[in-house]
PDB file of C-alpha atoms in Angstrom:
ATOM      1  CA  MET A   1     -17.763  61.359 -51.367  1.00 40.00           C
ATOM      2  CA  MET A   2     -17.306  61.195 -55.148  1.00 36.00           C
ATOM      3  CA  LYS A   3     -20.733  59.555 -55.565  1.00 40.00           C
ATOM      4  CA  SER A   4     -22.336  62.356 -53.559  1.00 44.00           C
ATOM      5  CA  VAL A   5     -20.677  65.007 -55.725  1.00 37.00           C
ATOM      6  CA  CYS A   6     -21.778  63.246 -58.922  1.00 42.00           C
ATOM      7  CA  LEU A   7     -25.360  62.927 -57.674  1.00 41.00           C
ATOM      8  CA  ALA A   8     -25.453  66.593 -56.675  1.00 44.00           C
ATOM      9  CA  THR A   9     -24.124  67.625 -60.084  1.00 43.00           C
ATOM     10  CA  LEU A  10     -26.706  65.519 -61.909  1.00 40.00           C
ATOM     11  CA  ALA A  11     -29.489  66.891 -59.762  1.00 43.00           C
ATOM     12  CA  ALA A  12     -28.428  70.464 -60.493  1.00 43.00           C
ATOM     13  CA  SER A  13     -28.237  69.739 -64.227  1.00 44.00           C
ATOM     14  CA  ALA A  14     -31.688  68.168 -64.245  1.00 43.00           C
ATOM     15  CA  ALA A  15     -33.169  71.088 -62.324  1.00 41.00           C
ATOM     16  CA  ALA A  16     -31.737  73.568 -64.806  1.00 45.00           C
ATOM     17  CA  PHE A  17     -33.798  71.961 -67.583  1.00 44.00           C
ATOM     18  CA  ALA A  18     -36.960  71.447 -65.553  1.00 43.00           C
ATOM     19  CA  PRO A  19     -40.028  73.642 -66.178  1.00 44.00           C
ATOM     20  CA  SER A  20     -39.879  76.883 -64.272  1.00 45.00           C
ATOM     21  CA  GLN A  21     -42.578  78.343 -62.089  1.00 43.00           C
ATOM     22  CA  GLN A  22     -44.165  81.204 -64.005  1.00 45.00           C
ATOM     23  CA  GLY A  23     -45.457  84.341 -62.406  1.00 44.00           C
ATOM     24  CA  ARG A  24     -42.951  85.086 -59.663  1.00 46.00           C
ATOM     25  CA  SER A  25     -42.845  88.866 -59.569  1.00 45.00           C
ATOM     26  CA  SER A  26     -39.879  89.176 -57.249  1.00 49.00           C
ATOM     27  CA  VAL A  27     -37.149  87.117 -55.633  1.00 51.00           C
ATOM     28  CA  ALA A  28     -37.517  86.554 -51.931  1.00 52.00           C
ATOM     29  CA  LEU A  29     -34.604  87.550 -49.729  1.00 54.00           C
ATOM     30  CA  ASN A  30     -32.021  84.741 -49.575  1.00 66.00           C
ATOM     31  CA  GLU A  31     -34.239  82.434 -51.648  1.00 80.00           C
ATOM     32  CA  MET A  32     -32.203  79.419 -52.748  1.00 79.00           C
ATOM     33  CA  SER A  33     -31.733  78.519 -56.411  1.00 78.00           C
ATOM     34  CA  LYS A  34     -33.620  75.465 -57.691  1.00 78.00           C
ATOM     35  CA  SER A  35     -30.758  74.485 -59.993  1.00 77.00           C
ATOM     36  CA  ILE A  36     -27.940  75.113 -57.478  1.00 79.00           C
ATOM     37  CA  PRO A  37     -29.525  74.642 -54.022  1.00 80.00           C
ATOM     38  CA  PHE A  38     -26.486  75.913 -52.095  1.00 81.00           C
ATOM     39  CA  LEU A  39     -26.533  79.324 -53.850  1.00 79.00           C
ATOM     40  CA  THR A  40     -29.080  82.104 -53.566  1.00 83.00           C
ATOM     41  CA  VAL A  41     -31.164  83.185 -56.536  1.00 82.00           C
ATOM     42  CA  PRO A  42     -29.635  86.162 -58.395  1.00 82.00           C
ATOM     43  CA  GLU A  43     -31.732  89.287 -57.972  1.00 83.00           C
ATOM     44  CA  LYS A  44     -32.625  89.684 -61.665  1.00 84.00           C
ATOM     45  CA  LEU A  45     -33.637  86.057 -62.153  1.00 84.00           C
ATOM     46  CA  ASP A  46     -37.155  86.483 -60.805  1.00 82.00           C
ATOM     47  CA  GLY A  47     -38.767  83.629 -62.750  1.00 82.00           C
ATOM     48  CA  SER A  48     -40.544  85.899 -65.224  1.00 84.00           C
ATOM     49  CA  MET A  49     -38.652  84.439 -68.205  1.00 87.00           C
ATOM     50  CA  PRO A  50     -39.327  80.899 -69.474  1.00 89.00           C
ATOM     51  CA  GLY A  51     -36.666  78.441 -68.377  1.00 87.00           C
ATOM     52  CA  ASP A  52     -35.474  80.603 -65.477  1.00 86.00           C
ATOM     53  CA  MET A  53     -34.294  78.246 -62.733  1.00 83.00           C
ATOM     54  CA  GLY A  54     -31.967  80.676 -60.957  1.00 83.00           C
ATOM     55  CA  PHE A  55     -28.907  79.213 -62.702  1.00 86.00           C
ATOM     56  CA  ASP A  56     -26.196  81.865 -62.751  1.00 84.00           C
ATOM     57  CA  PRO A  57     -23.159  80.623 -60.788  1.00 83.00           C
ATOM     58  CA  MET A  58     -20.857  83.190 -62.449  1.00 84.00           C
ATOM     59  CA  GLY A  59     -23.143  86.127 -61.671  1.00 84.00           C
ATOM     60  CA  LEU A  60     -23.439  87.203 -65.310  1.00 84.00           C
ATOM     61  CA  SER A  61     -26.938  88.573 -64.749  1.00 85.00           C
ATOM     62  CA  ASP A  62     -25.476  91.125 -62.332  1.00 85.00           C
ATOM     63  CA  ILE A  63     -23.485  92.817 -65.103  1.00 86.00           C
ATOM     64  CA  GLN A  64     -26.333  92.722 -67.641  1.00 81.00           C
ATOM     65  CA  THR A  65     -28.331  95.930 -67.719  1.00 79.00           C
ATOM     66  CA  ASP A  66     -31.064  94.248 -69.766  1.00 80.00           C
ATOM     67  CA  LEU A  67     -31.758  90.519 -69.531  1.00 86.00           C
ATOM     68  CA  ARG A  68     -34.027  90.857 -72.554  1.00 87.00           C
ATOM     69  CA  TYR A  69     -30.950  91.192 -74.772  1.00 87.00           C
ATOM     70  CA  ALA A  70     -29.320  88.231 -73.021  1.00 88.00           C
ATOM     71  CA  ARG A  71     -32.389  86.097 -73.761  1.00 91.00           C
ATOM     72  CA  TRP A  72     -32.280  87.201 -77.408  1.00 91.00           C
ATOM     73  CA  ALA A  73     -28.666  86.040 -77.582  1.00 90.00           C
ATOM     74  CA  GLU A  74     -29.454  82.735 -75.875  1.00 92.00           C
ATOM     75  CA  LEU A  75     -32.299  81.986 -78.284  1.00 93.00           C
ATOM     76  CA  LYS A  76     -30.250  82.908 -81.341  1.00 93.00           C
ATOM     77  CA  HIS A  77     -27.321  80.727 -80.324  1.00 95.00           C
ATOM     78  CA  GLY A  78     -29.659  77.886 -79.397  1.00 95.00           C
ATOM     79  CA  ARG A  79     -31.522  78.014 -82.704  1.00 94.00           C
ATOM     80  CA  VAL A  80     -28.269  78.058 -84.659  1.00 94.00           C
ATOM     81  CA  CYS A  81     -27.046  75.047 -82.680  1.00 96.00           C
ATOM     82  CA  MET A  82     -30.292  73.145 -83.311  1.00 96.00           C
ATOM     83  CA  LEU A  83     -29.815  73.695 -87.048  1.00 94.00           C
ATOM     84  CA  ALA A  84     -26.105  72.866 -86.826  1.00 93.00           C
ATOM     85  CA  VAL A  85     -26.544  69.578 -84.956  1.00 94.00           C
ATOM     86  CA  THR A  86     -29.363  68.533 -87.283  1.00 94.00           C
ATOM     87  CA  GLY A  87     -27.183  69.392 -90.284  1.00 91.00           C
ATOM     88  CA  MET A  88     -24.179  67.484 -88.956  1.00 92.00           C
ATOM     89  CA  VAL A  89     -26.224  64.332 -88.392  1.00 92.00           C
ATOM     90  CA  TRP A  90     -28.067  64.701 -91.698  1.00 92.00           C
ATOM     91  CA  GLN A  91     -24.808  65.114 -93.616  1.00 89.00           C
ATOM     92  CA  GLU A  92     -23.551  61.808 -92.217  1.00 88.00           C
ATOM     93  CA  TYR A  93     -26.689  59.725 -92.646  1.00 89.00           C
ATOM     94  CA  GLY A  94     -28.947  61.509 -95.145  1.00 87.00           C
ATOM     95  CA  ALA A  95     -28.846  62.856 -98.684  1.00 85.00           C
ATOM     96  CA  HIS A  96     -26.812  65.924 -99.585  1.00 83.00           C
ATOM     97  CA  LEU A  97     -26.114  68.120-102.577  1.00 85.00           C
ATOM     98  CA  PRO A  98     -24.314  66.378-105.449  1.00 87.00           C
ATOM     99  CA  GLY A  99     -20.603  66.950-105.965  1.00 86.00           C
ATOM    100  CA  ASP A 100     -17.404  66.246-104.072  1.00 86.00           C
ATOM    101  CA  ALA A 101     -17.514  69.664-102.424  1.00 86.00           C
ATOM    102  CA  TYR A 102     -20.608  68.635-100.459  1.00 88.00           C
ATOM    103  CA  ALA A 103     -19.639  65.027 -99.727  1.00 87.00           C
ATOM    104  CA  THR A 104     -17.454  65.514 -96.658  1.00 87.00           C
ATOM    105  CA  THR A 105     -18.927  64.669 -93.259  1.00 86.00           C
ATOM    106  CA  ASP A 106     -16.215  66.529 -91.353  1.00 87.00           C
ATOM    107  CA  PRO A 107     -17.720  69.870 -90.223  1.00 88.00           C
ATOM    108  CA  PHE A 108     -14.284  71.526 -90.099  1.00 89.00           C
ATOM    109  CA  GLU A 109     -13.284  70.327 -93.559  1.00 89.00           C
ATOM    110  CA  ALA A 110     -16.683  71.318 -94.960  1.00 88.00           C
ATOM    111  CA  ILE A 111     -15.955  75.009 -94.444  1.00 88.00           C
ATOM    112  CA  SER A 112     -13.131  74.916 -96.977  1.00 88.00           C
ATOM    113  CA  SER A 113     -14.530  72.233 -99.286  1.00 90.00           C
ATOM    114  CA  VAL A 114     -17.703  74.143-100.218  1.00 89.00           C
ATOM    115  CA  GLY A 115     -15.696  77.113-101.409  1.00 88.00           C
ATOM    116  CA  PHE A 116     -15.764  80.872-100.967  1.00 91.00           C
ATOM    117  CA  GLY A 117     -19.099  81.453-102.710  1.00 90.00           C
ATOM    118  CA  SER A 118     -21.142  79.149-100.474  1.00 90.00           C
ATOM    119  CA  ASN A 119     -19.619  80.606 -97.317  1.00 92.00           C
ATOM    120  CA  ILE A 120     -20.345  84.172 -98.453  1.00 95.00           C
ATOM    121  CA  GLN A 121     -23.974  83.270 -99.211  1.00 94.00           C
ATOM    122  CA  THR A 122     -24.370  81.865 -95.716  1.00 91.00           C
ATOM    123  CA  LEU A 123     -22.796  84.932 -94.083  1.00 93.00           C
ATOM    124  CA  LEU A 124     -24.956  87.292 -96.155  1.00 95.00           C
ATOM    125  CA  ALA A 125     -28.123  85.434 -95.177  1.00 92.00           C
ATOM    126  CA  ILE A 126     -27.146  85.686 -91.510  1.00 90.00           C
ATOM    127  CA  GLY A 127     -26.363  89.382 -91.948  1.00 92.00           C
ATOM    128  CA  VAL A 128     -29.744  90.097 -93.525  1.00 90.00           C
ATOM    129  CA  LEU A 129     -31.585  88.395 -90.668  1.00 86.00           C
ATOM    130  CA  GLU A 130     -29.528  90.253 -88.071  1.00 87.00           C
ATOM    131  CA  LEU A 131     -30.079  93.638 -89.701  1.00 89.00           C
ATOM    132  CA  ALA A 132     -33.814  92.988 -90.095  1.00 85.00           C
ATOM    133  CA  ASN A 133     -34.132  92.421 -86.348  1.00 84.00           C
ATOM    134  CA  TRP A 134     -31.414  94.771 -85.119  1.00 86.00           C
ATOM    135  CA  GLU A 135     -33.705  97.460 -83.758  1.00 84.00           C
ATOM    136  CA  GLU A 136     -36.047  94.950 -82.132  1.00 82.00           C
ATOM    137  CA  THR A 137     -33.161  93.087 -80.497  1.00 83.00           C
ATOM    138  CA  PHE A 138     -31.603  96.124 -78.840  1.00 83.00           C
ATOM    139  CA  ASN A 139     -34.419  98.612 -78.483  1.00 80.00           C
ATOM    140  CA  GLY A 140     -37.678  96.742 -79.048  1.00 77.00           C
ATOM    141  CA  GLU A 141     -40.321  95.790 -76.516  1.00 80.00           C
ATOM    142  CA  SER A 142     -41.649  92.532 -77.975  1.00 79.00           C
ATOM    143  CA  ARG A 143     -40.918  89.131 -76.484  1.00 85.00           C
ATOM    144  CA  PRO A 144     -37.330  88.016 -77.223  1.00 88.00           C
ATOM    145  CA  GLY A 145     -37.050  85.584 -80.111  1.00 86.00           C
ATOM    146  CA  MET A 146     -40.021  86.784 -82.137  1.00 84.00           C
ATOM    147  CA  VAL A 147     -38.414  87.264 -85.558  1.00 81.00           C
ATOM    148  CA  ASN A 148     -40.328  89.320 -88.101  1.00 73.00           C
ATOM    149  CA  GLY A 149     -41.662  87.192 -90.930  1.00 76.00           C
ATOM    150  CA  PHE A 150     -41.091  83.880 -89.120  1.00 82.00           C
ATOM    151  CA  VAL A 151     -44.167  83.750 -86.877  1.00 84.00           C
ATOM    152  CA  PRO A 152     -46.488  80.939 -88.101  1.00 86.00           C
ATOM    153  CA  GLN A 153     -50.154  81.684 -88.709  1.00 87.00           C
ATOM    154  CA  TRP A 154     -51.342  79.171 -86.109  1.00 91.00           C
ATOM    155  CA  TRP A 155     -49.484  81.050 -83.374  1.00 89.00           C
ATOM    156  CA  SER A 156     -52.228  83.661 -82.979  1.00 87.00           C
ATOM    157  CA  LYS A 157     -54.864  80.933 -82.629  1.00 91.00           C
ATOM    158  CA  ILE A 158     -53.505  79.245 -79.500  1.00 93.00           C
ATOM    159  CA  SER A 159     -53.996  80.350 -75.897  1.00 93.00           C
ATOM    160  CA  ASP A 160     -51.454  82.187 -73.762  1.00 91.00           C
ATOM    161  CA  ALA A 161     -51.003  79.044 -71.650  1.00 93.00           C
ATOM    162  CA  GLN A 162     -50.126  77.034 -74.758  1.00 94.00           C
ATOM    163  CA  LYS A 163     -47.688  79.730 -75.830  1.00 92.00           C
ATOM    164  CA  ASP A 164     -45.982  79.566 -72.437  1.00 92.00           C
ATOM    165  CA  VAL A 165     -45.467  75.838 -72.942  1.00 93.00           C
ATOM    166  CA  HIS A 166     -43.874  76.457 -76.344  1.00 94.00           C
ATOM    167  CA  TYR A 167     -41.637  79.205 -74.930  1.00 93.00           C
ATOM    168  CA  GLU A 168     -40.467  76.831 -72.214  1.00 93.00           C
ATOM    169  CA  GLN A 169     -39.888  73.968 -74.615  1.00 94.00           C
ATOM    170  CA  GLU A 170     -37.887  76.092 -77.030  1.00 94.00           C
ATOM    171  CA  ILE A 171     -35.426  77.454 -74.480  1.00 94.00           C
ATOM    172  CA  VAL A 172     -34.863  73.952 -73.060  1.00 94.00           C
ATOM    173  CA  HIS A 173     -34.223  72.599 -76.558  1.00 96.00           C
ATOM    174  CA  CYS A 174     -31.906  75.526 -77.264  1.00 96.00           C
ATOM    175  CA  ARG A 175     -29.789  74.791 -74.204  1.00 94.00           C
ATOM    176  CA  LEU A 176     -29.616  71.082 -74.989  1.00 96.00           C
ATOM    177  CA  ALA A 177     -28.654  71.866 -78.588  1.00 96.00           C
ATOM    178  CA  MET A 178     -25.793  74.120 -77.477  1.00 96.00           C
ATOM    179  CA  ILE A 179     -24.442  71.324 -75.283  1.00 95.00           C
ATOM    180  CA  ALA A 180     -24.928  68.824 -78.124  1.00 95.00           C
ATOM    181  CA  PHE A 181     -23.103  71.097 -80.589  1.00 96.00           C
ATOM    182  CA  ILE A 182     -20.116  71.406 -78.269  1.00 96.00           C
ATOM    183  CA  GLY A 183     -20.032  67.629 -77.868  1.00 93.00           C
ATOM    184  CA  ALA A 184     -20.408  66.969 -81.598  1.00 92.00           C
ATOM    185  CA  THR A 185     -17.652  69.377 -82.620  1.00 93.00           C
ATOM    186  CA  HIS A 186     -15.278  67.996 -79.996  1.00 92.00           C
ATOM    187  CA  GLN A 187     -15.973  64.449 -81.129  1.00 90.00           C
ATOM    188  CA  SER A 188     -15.379  65.417 -84.759  1.00 89.00           C
ATOM    189  CA  PHE A 189     -12.119  67.142 -83.827  1.00 90.00           C
ATOM    190  CA  PHE A 190     -10.645  64.490 -81.543  1.00 91.00           C
ATOM    191  CA  PHE A 191     -12.031  61.415 -83.339  1.00 89.00           C
ATOM    192  CA  PRO A 192     -12.203  62.253 -87.075  1.00 86.00           C
ATOM    193  CA  GLY A 193     -14.048  59.657 -89.122  1.00 83.00           C
ATOM    194  CA  HIS A 194     -16.051  58.405 -86.130  1.00 85.00           C
ATOM    195  CA  LYS A 195     -19.741  59.029 -86.858  1.00 86.00           C
ATOM    196  CA  LEU A 196     -21.764  61.071 -84.398  1.00 87.00           C
ATOM    197  CA  LEU A 197     -24.372  58.381 -83.790  1.00 86.00           C
ATOM    198  CA  ASP A 198     -21.836  55.572 -83.549  1.00 84.00           C
ATOM    199  CA  PHE A 199     -21.669  54.893 -79.821  1.00 80.00           C
ATOM    200  CA  THR A 200     -18.902  52.304 -79.992  1.00 80.00           C
ATOM    201  CA  THR A 201     -15.501  53.142 -78.515  1.00 75.00           C
ATOM    202  CA  PRO A 202     -13.555  55.201 -81.102  1.00 69.00           C
ATOM    203  CA  PHE A 203     -10.160  53.911 -79.943  1.00 67.00           C
TER     204      PHE A 203
END
């Protein structure tokens, strides 16, 4: 019984990260979710967004008036987590700024060790980016995640099919990064001093 439950859980997890079928305009009545086969697909998850596999066991899409804003939030959190996980690994194994304040590899200790000035600079930078895209996030009509000033020049030269692949890849990477960030912070909290890429038993 336990093996069956584990296999079902792994299958659902894998399906949630699998490429979605683009172009579904509507959800068929009682259509079953690809990620959770024993649940029906929520009405608003019609497959029109990249990475949509009908995964919404808590029914959060039912209380969202606009899934566009929800996708903006998912992309923002995912991008932050990709940067955070990369930074945590880099701080442990790569070069960093000189000085004792920047030498710690503990992400919780780093907040206090860098001092007030560095934290304020980071918060201000985040605030500027948020304000610059505030109107587009809540009231705009462009594709979620397109941040003004951060669209590379080569983007306009590729086909729509290639763009769809990139959209799909990004949201999958975002979701994996959020899971990785949760795992990395928990490991740092419960096993301080144990490096993130050290896969030996910490106890």
